[in-house]
Coordinates of C-alpha atoms in Angstrom, one line a residue:
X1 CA 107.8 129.8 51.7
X2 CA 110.0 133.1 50.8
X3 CA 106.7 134.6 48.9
X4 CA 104.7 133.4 52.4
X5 CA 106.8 135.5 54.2
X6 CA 107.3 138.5 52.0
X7 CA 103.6 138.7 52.1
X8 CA 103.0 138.4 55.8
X9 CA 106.0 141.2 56.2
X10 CA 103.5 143.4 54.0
X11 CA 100.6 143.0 55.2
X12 CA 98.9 140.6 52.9
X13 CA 97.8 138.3 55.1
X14 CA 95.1 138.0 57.4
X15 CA 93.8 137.2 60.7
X16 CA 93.3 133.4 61.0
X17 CA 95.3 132.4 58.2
X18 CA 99.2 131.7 57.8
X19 CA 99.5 134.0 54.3
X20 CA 98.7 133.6 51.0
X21 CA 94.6 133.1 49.8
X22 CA 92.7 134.5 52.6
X23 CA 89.8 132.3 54.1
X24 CA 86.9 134.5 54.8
X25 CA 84.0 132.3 55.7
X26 CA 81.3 130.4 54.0
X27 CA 77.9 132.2 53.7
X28 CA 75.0 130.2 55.3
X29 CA 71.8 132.0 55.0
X30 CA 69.9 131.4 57.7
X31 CA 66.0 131.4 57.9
X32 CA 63.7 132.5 60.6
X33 CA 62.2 129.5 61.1
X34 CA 65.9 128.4 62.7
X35 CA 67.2 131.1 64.3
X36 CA 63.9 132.1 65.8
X37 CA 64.4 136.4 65.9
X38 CA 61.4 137.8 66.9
X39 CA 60.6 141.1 64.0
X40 CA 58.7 143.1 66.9
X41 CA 62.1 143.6 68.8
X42 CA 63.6 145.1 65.9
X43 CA 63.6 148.8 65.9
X44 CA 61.6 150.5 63.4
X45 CA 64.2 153.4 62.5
X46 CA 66.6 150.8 61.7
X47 CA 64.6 149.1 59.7
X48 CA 63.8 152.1 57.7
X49 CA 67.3 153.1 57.1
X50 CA 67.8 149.2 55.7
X51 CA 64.9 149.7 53.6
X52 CA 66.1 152.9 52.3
X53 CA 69.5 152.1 51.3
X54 CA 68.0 148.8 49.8
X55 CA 65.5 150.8 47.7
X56 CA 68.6 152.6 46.0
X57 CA 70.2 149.1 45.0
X58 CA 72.5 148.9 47.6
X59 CA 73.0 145.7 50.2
X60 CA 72.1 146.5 53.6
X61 CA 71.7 144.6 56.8
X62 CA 71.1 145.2 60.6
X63 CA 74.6 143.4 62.0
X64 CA 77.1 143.3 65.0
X65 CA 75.9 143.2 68.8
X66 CA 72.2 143.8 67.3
X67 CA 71.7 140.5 65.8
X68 CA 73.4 138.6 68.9
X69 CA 70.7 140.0 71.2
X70 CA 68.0 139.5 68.7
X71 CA 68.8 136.1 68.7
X72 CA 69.1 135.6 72.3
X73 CA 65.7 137.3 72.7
X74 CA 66.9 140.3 73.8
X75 CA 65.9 144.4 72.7
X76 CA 69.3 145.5 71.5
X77 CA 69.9 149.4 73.3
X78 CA 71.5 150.1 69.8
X79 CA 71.3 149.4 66.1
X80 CA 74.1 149.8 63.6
X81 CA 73.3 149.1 59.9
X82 CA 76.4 147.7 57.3
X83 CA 76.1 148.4 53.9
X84 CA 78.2 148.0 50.5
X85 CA 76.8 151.9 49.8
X86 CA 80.2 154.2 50.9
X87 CA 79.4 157.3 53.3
X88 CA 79.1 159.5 50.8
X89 CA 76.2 157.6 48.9
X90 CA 74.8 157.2 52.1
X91 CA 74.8 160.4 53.1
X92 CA 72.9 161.4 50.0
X93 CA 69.9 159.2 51.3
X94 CA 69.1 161.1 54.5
X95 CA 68.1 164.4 55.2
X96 CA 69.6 164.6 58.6
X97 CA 72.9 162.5 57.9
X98 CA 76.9 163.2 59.2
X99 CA 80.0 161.1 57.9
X100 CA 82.2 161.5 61.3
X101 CA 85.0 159.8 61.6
X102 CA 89.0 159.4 60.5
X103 CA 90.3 156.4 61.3
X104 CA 87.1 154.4 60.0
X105 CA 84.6 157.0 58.3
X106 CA 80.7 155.8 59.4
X107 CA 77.4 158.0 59.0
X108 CA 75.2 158.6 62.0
X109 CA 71.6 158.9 60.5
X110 CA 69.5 161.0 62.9
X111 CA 65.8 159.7 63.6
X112 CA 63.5 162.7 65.8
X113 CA 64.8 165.7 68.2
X114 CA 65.7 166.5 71.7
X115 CA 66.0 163.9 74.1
X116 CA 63.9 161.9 71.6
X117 CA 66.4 161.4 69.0
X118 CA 67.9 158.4 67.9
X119 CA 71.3 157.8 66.2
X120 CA 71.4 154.8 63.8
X121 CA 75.3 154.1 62.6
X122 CA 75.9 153.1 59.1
X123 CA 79.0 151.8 58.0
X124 CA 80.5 150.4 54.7
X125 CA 81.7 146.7 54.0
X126 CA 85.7 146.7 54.7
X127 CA 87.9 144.9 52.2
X128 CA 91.2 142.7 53.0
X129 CA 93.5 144.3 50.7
X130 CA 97.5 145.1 50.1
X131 CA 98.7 149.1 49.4
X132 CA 98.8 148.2 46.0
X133 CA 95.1 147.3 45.4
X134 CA 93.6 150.1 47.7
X135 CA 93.2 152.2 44.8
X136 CA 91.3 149.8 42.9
X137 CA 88.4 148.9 44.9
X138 CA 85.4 149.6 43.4
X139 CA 83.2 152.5 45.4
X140 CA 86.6 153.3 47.5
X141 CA 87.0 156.4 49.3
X142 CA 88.0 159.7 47.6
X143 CA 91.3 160.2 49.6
X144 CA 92.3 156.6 49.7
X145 CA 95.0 156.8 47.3
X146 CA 96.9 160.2 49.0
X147 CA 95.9 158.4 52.9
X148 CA 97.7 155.5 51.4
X149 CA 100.4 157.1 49.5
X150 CA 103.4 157.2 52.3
X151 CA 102.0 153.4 53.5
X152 CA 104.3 150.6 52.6
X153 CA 102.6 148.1 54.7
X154 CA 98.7 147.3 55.7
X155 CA 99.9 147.0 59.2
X156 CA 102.8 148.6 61.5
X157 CA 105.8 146.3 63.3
X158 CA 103.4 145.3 65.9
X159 CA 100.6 143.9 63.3
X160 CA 98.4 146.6 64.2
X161 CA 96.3 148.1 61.3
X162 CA 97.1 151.2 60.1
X163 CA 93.7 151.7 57.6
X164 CA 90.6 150.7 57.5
X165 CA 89.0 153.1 54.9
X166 CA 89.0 150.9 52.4
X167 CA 85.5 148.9 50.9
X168 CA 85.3 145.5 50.0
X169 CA 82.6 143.0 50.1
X170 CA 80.5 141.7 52.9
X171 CA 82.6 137.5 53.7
X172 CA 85.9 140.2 54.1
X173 CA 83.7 142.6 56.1
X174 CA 82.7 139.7 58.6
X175 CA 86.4 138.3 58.6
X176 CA 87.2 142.1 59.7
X177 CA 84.9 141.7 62.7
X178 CA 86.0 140.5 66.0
X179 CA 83.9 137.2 67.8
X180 CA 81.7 135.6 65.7
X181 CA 78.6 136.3 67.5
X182 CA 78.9 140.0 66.4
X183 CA 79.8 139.2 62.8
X184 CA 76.5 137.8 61.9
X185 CA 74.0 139.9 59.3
X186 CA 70.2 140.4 59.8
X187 CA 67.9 141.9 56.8
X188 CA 64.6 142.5 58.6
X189 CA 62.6 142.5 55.4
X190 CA 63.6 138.8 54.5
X191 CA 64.4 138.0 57.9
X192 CA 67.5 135.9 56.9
X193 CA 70.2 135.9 58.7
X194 CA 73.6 135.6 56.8
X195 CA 76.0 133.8 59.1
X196 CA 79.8 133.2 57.9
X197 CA 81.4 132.3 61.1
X198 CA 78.9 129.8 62.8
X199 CA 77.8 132.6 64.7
X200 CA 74.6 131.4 65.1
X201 CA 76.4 127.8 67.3
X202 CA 78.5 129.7 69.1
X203 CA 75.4 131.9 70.6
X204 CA 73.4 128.9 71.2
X205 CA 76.5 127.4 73.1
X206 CA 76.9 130.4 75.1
X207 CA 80.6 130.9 73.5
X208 CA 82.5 134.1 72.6
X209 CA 84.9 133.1 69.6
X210 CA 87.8 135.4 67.4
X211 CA 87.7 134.9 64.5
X212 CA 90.9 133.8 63.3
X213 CA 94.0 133.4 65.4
X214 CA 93.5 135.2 68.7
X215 CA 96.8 136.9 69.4
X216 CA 97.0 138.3 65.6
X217 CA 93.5 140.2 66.1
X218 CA 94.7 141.5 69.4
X219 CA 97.6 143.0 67.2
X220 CA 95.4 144.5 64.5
X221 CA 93.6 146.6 67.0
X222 CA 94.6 146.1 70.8
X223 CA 91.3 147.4 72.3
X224 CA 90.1 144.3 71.1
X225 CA 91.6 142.7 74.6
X226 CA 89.1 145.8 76.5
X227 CA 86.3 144.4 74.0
X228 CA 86.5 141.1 75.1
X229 CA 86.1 141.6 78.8
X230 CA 83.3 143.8 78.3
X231 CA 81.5 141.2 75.6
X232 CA 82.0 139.0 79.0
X233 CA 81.1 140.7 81.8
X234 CA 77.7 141.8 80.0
X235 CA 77.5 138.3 78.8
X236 CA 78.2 136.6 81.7
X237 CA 75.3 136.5 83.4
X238 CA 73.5 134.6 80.1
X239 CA 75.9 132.0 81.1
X240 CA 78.4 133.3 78.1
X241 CA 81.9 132.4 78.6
X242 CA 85.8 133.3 76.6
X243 CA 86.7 130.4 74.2
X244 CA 90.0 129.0 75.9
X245 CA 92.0 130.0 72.8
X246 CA 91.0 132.9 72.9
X247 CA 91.2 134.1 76.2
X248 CA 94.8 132.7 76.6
X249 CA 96.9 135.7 74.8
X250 CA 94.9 138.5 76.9
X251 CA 97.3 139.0 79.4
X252 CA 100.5 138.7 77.4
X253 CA 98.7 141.1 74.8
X254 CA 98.3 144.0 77.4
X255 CA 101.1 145.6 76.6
X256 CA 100.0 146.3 73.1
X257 CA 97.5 148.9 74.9
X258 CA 100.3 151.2 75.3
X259 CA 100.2 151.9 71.5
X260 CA 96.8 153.0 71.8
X261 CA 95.9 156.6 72.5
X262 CA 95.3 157.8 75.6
X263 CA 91.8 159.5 74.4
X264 CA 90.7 156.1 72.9
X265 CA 91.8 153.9 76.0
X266 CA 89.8 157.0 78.4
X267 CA 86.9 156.3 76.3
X268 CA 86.9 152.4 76.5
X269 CA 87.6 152.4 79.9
X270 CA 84.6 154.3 80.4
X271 CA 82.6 151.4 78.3
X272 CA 83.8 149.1 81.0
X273 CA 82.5 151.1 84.0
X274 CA 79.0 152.7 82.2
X275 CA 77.4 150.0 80.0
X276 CA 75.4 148.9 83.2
X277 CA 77.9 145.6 84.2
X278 CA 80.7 147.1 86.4
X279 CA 80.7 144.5 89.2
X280 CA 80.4 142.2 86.4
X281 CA 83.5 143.9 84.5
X282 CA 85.8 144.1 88.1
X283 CA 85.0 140.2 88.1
X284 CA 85.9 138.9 85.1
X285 CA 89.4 141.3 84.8
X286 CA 90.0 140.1 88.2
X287 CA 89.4 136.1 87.1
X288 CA 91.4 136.4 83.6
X289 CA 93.9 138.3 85.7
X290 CA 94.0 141.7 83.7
X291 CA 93.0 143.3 87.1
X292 CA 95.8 145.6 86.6
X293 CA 98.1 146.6 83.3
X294 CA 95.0 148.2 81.5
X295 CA 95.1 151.6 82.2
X296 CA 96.0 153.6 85.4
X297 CA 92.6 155.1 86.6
X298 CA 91.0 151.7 85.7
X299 CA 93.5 149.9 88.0
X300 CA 92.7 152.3 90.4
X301 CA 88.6 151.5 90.1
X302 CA 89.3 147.5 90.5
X303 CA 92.1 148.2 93.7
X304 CA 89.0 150.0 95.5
X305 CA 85.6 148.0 94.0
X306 CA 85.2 146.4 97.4
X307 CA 85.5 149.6 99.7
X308 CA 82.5 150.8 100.9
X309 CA 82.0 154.1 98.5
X310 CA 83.3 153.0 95.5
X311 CA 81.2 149.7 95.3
X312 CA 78.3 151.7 96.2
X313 CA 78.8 154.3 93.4
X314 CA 79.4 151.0 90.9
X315 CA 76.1 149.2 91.9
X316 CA 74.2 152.8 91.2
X317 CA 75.6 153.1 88.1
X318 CA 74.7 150.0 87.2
X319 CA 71.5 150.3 88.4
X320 CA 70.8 153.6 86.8
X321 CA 71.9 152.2 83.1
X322 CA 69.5 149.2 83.2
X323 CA 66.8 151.3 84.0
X324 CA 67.3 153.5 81.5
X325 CA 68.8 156.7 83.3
X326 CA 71.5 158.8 82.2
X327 CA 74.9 158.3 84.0
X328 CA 77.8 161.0 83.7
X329 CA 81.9 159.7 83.7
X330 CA 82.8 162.7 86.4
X331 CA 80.0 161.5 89.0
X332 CA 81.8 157.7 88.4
X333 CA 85.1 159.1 88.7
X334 CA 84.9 161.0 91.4
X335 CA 83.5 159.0 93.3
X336 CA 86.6 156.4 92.5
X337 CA 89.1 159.1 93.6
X338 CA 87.7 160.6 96.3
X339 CA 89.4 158.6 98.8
X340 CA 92.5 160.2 97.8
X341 CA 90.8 164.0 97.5
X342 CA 89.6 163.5 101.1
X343 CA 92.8 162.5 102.6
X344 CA 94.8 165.2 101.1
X345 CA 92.2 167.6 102.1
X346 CA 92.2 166.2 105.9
X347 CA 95.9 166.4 106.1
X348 CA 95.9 169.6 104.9
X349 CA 92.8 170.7 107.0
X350 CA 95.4 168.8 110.1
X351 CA 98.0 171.7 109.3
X352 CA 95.5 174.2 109.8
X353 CA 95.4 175.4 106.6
X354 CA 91.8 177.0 105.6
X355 CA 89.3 174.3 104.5
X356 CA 88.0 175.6 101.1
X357 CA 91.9 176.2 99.7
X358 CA 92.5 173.0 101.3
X359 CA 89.6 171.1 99.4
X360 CA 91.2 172.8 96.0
X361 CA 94.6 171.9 96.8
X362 CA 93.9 168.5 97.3
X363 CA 91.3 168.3 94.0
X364 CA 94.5 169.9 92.2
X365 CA 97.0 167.2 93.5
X366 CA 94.6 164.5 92.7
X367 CA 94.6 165.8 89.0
X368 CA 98.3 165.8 88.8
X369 CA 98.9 162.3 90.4
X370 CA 95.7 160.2 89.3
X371 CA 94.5 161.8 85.6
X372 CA 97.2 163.5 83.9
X373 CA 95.9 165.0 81.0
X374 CA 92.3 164.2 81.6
X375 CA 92.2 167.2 83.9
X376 CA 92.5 169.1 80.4
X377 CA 88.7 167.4 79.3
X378 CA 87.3 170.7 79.9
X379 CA 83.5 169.8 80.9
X380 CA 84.9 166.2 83.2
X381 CA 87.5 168.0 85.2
X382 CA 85.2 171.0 85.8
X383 CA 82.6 168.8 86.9
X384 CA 84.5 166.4 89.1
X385 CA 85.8 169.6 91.1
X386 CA 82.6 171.2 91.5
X387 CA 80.9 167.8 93.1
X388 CA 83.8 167.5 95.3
X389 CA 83.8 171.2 96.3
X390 CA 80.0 170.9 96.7
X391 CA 80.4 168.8 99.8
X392 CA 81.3 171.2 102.8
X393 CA 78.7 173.2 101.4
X394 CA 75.8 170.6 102.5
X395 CA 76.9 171.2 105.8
X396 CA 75.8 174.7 106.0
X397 CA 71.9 175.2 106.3
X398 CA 71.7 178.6 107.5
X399 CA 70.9 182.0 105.3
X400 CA 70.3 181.5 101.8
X401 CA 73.2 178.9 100.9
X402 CA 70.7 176.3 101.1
X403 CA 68.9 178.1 98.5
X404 CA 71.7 178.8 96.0
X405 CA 73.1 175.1 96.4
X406 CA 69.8 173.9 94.5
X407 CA 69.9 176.1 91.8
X408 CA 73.1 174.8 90.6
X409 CA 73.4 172.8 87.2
X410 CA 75.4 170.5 88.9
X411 CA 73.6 170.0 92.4
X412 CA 71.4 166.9 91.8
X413 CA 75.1 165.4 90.9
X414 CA 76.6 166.5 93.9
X415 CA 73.7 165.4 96.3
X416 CA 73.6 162.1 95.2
X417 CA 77.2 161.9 96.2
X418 CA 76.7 163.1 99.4
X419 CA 74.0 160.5 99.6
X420 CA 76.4 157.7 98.6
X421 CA 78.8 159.2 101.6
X422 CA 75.8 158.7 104.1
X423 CA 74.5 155.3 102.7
X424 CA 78.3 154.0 104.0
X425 CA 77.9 156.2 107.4
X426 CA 80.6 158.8 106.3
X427 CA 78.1 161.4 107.0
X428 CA 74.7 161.9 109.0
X429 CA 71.7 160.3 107.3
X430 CA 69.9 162.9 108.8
X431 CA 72.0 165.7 106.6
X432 CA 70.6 163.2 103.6
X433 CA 67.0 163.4 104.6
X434 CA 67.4 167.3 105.6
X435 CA 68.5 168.0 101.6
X436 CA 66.3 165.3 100.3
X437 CA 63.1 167.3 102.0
X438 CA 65.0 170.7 101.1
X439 CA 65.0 170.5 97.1
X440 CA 61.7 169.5 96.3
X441 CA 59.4 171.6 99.3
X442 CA 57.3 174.6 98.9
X443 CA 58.5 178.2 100.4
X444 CA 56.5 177.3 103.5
X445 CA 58.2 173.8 104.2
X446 CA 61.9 175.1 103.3
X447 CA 60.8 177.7 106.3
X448 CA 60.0 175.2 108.5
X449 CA 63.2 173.3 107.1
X450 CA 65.5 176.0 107.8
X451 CA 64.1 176.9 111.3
X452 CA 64.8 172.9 112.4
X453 CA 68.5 173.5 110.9
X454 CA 68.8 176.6 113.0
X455 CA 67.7 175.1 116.4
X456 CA 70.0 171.7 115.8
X457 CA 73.1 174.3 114.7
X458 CA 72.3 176.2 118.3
X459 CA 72.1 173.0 119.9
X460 CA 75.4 171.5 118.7
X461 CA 76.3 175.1 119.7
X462 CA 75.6 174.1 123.5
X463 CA 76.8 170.9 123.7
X464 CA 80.4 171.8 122.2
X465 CA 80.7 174.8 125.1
X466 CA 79.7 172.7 127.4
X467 CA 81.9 169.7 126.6
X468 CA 84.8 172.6 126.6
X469 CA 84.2 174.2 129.9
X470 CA 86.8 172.7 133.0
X471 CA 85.0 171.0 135.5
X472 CA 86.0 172.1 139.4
X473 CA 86.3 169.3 141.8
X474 CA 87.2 169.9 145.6
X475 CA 89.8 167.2 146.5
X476 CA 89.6 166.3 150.2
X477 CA 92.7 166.6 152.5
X478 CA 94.6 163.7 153.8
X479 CA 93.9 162.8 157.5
X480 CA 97.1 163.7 158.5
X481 CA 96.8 167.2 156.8
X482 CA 93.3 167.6 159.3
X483 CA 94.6 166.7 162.3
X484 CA 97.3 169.2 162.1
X485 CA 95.0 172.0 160.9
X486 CA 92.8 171.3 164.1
X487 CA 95.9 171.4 166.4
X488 CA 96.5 174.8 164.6
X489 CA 93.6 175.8 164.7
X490 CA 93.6 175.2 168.5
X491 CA 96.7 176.9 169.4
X492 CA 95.7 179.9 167.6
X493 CA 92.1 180.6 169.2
X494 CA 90.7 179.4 165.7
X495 CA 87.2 176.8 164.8
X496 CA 88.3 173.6 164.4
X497 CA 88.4 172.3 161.0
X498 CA 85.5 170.6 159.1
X499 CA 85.2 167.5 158.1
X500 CA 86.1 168.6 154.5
X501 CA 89.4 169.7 156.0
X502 CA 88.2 173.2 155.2
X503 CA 88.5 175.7 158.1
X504 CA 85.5 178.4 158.6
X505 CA 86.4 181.6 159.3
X506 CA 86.7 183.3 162.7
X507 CA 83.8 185.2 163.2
X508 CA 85.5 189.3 164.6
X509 CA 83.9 190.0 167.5
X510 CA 81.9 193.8 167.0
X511 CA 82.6 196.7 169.4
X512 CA 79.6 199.2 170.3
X513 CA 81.3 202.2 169.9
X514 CA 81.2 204.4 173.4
X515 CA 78.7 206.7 174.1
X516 CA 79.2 210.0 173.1
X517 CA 76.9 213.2 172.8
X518 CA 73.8 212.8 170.3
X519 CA 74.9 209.7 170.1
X520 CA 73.2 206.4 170.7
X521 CA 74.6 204.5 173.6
X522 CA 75.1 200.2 174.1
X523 CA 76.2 198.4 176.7
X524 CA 79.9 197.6 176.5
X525 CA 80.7 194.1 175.6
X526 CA 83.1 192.5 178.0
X527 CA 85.7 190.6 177.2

């Protein structure tokens, strides 16, 4: 019991087990007359990399999320390639080859150019292993030994682990790996598929299993918990479901997250919200109750998933992933917090302040309050405040701002924001169509364009004078107030009143002035 415990105080035992001899699976190969993978849906670049390393003498398999769509029937979007070669062997094999990485050193193998290019991610078989043996694993990394050398346990106080730079073989490589649908191994030139978790029953049962005990992989590496809602939400609409076990420590595992970096947790919360399943992603943190605790602009993105403009930019996200279109993090996000940039600008705009330093105060405040030191990402902050300040610019369609707003970088981002605002009635669907017509007409149309904006601009003109000029009403005077104008009237020789109440005036009388010499003469009038 005493040697049970030293060793799980040092780190030498491992997810699933209790301490002492590790249980890392029994290898089932698995033919494809039974698990059914169609070869056609495997991509040809990955198989070449496989057939490369294998041609050198090393293993080399097609594995993780890859071999879980295969068998589901599905074109994976990505294929990553394990291997028992290390990067720098690897790396020898390609001609356009990069070992990136610190924490868990992987090659990224470069297939074609441009927009064309495709990245195929090779990494090396991970070992189960104390500090002591680090050193002596066959084919490990060069700086193992000095990475190692201030270490006295595999894993911190928490149980998360502090290395993974260290190569074994490929049953410790699969125990490394999270649910045992991505821990299966495909070689596309045998088409076996090496199984050592039952992989291949938990995919046909629709079941997303750890690996071990639950709550001591959420320790090793805590964005495990962020992994398993996404596995989920994409999941979920195959009819894929969380293992009871292992969906019970999520919530009470949160607070590991605050171990991990900020950059990392940006980056995974951004896997949540662009891999094409956001409503599917607000659902299930929502129904495992993890809707808030993950990180703050997350929690901020399920609080407002049901308001009109967020859910809007969330369904066009998704819908521009699953049809293959690019999607940027700053569009997503400012659309998230642009509730609060348009209040702050209102109240400022409400104090009379001038609108565009209102607009950059507010952006500014936003930054400080809602992002912290995300408003340091250079290219996302810069971004996120020029779509935001973009938008009192669509309302001016006169001179030749229409024409510099459309040869921005950034304008197709900022239009289809504004779009999203008129979709939800915050602005005029006409201003949509106006810009819509705008960017892609001919010199002659964006005339024609132009002249319409000028007539609806006087227009608007006319109505707001009008609506601001007093309008003067006579009021009538009381009966009372007649009858003692007429009695007035009377006593002085004057017309009577009218029926208004309004007395005309006395008509003067004209005297013809007496005759005179050379001058003309009238009869006097009497009196």
């Amino acid at each position: 019991m005493i040697k049970k415990f030293i060793d799980k105080l040092l780190g030498k035992s491992t997810p699933g087990t209790s301490g002492g001899k590790p249980h890392f699976g029994k290898r089932e190969e698995v033919p494809a007359s039974v698990h059914g993978i169609n070869p056609e849906l495997v991509d040809r670049r990955a198989a070449d990399v496989v057939h490369t390393l294998k041609d050198a003498g090393f293993e080399a398999y097609i594995v993780g999320g890859a071999v879980r769509d295969l068998l589901l029937g599905l074109r994976p979007k990505d294929f990553d390639v394990a291997t028992n070669a290390t990067p720098e062997q690897v790396k020898a094999l390609f001609r356009r080859a990069f070992i990136i990485g610190k924490r868990f050193r992987i090659v990224h193998v470069v297939h074609g150019r441009g927009r064309e290019h495709e990245v195929i991610e090779v990494s090396t078989f991970r070992a189960y292993l104390d500090n002591s043996a680090a050193g002596q694993v066959s084919g490990n990394e060069k700086t193992s030994k000095a990475q190692l050398s201030g270490m006295q346990h595999a894993v911190d106080a928490s149980g998360r682990v502090l290395r993974d730079n260290v190569w074994g073989p490929q049953d410790e490589d699969a125990t490394r790996r999270d649910f045992t649908v991505n821990a299966m191994y495909y070689d596309p030139e045998t088409q076996v598929v090496v199984d050592y978790h039952k992989g291949i029953q938990d995919a046909k049962k629709k079941t997303l299993r750890m690996i071990g005990d639950p709550a001591t992989r959420y320790r090793e590496d805590p964005v495990r918990i962020i992994r398993a809602v996404r596995f989920a939400a994409k999941l979920s609409q195959l009819g894929f479901f969380i293992e009871a076990k292992t969906a019970a420590p999520l919530v009470q595992s949160q607070t590991l997250l605050a171990d991990v970096p900020q950059s990392r947790m940006f980056d995974e919360m951004l896997k949540l919200l662009q891999t094409g399943h956001a409503i599917a992603t607000i659902e299930q943190l929502r129904k495992l109750g993890m809707a808030k605790g993950i990180y703050p602009l997350l929690d901020v993105a399920v609080e407002r998933a049901d308001s009109p403009f967020v859910k809007a930019a969330l369904v066009d996200t998704d819908r521009r992933v699953n049809e293959g279109k690019p999607v940027a993090p700053s569009f997503l996000l400012a659309c998230v917090l642009w509730e609060d940039v348009r209040k702050g600008w209102e109240d400022r705009m409400g104090r009379r302040e001038h609108a565009l330093p209102a607009l950059q105060d507010s952006i500014d405040e936003v930054f400080e309050r809602r992002i912290g030191d995300v408003s340091g990402r250079g290219k996302l902050a810069a971004d996120m405040r020029e779509i935001w300040v973009m938008q009192p610019r669509f309302e001016k369609r006169v001179g030749n701002t229409p024409f510099g707003m459309v040869m921005q970088p950034r304008f197709r981002a900022g239009f289809d924001f504004m779009r999203l605002r008129a979709d939800i009635g915050e602005v005029e669907e006409a201003l949509a169509e106006w810009w819509q017509d705008f960017q892609t007409a001919d010199d002659e149309r964006r005339e024609d364009l132009l002249d319409q904006a000028r007539e609806e601009q006087k227009a608007r003109l006319k109505a707001q004078q009008q609506a601001q000029q007093p309008v003067v009403r006579r009021v009538p005077k009381k009966p009372a107030a007649r009858a003692a104008a007429t009695a007035d009237a009377a006593a002085a020789d004057l017309p009577e009143p009218a029926e208004d109440g309004s007395v005309p005036k006395k008509r003067r009388r004209r005297r013809r002035k007496p005759g005179g010499a050379g001058g003309d003469t009238a009869p006097a009038i009497s009196e």
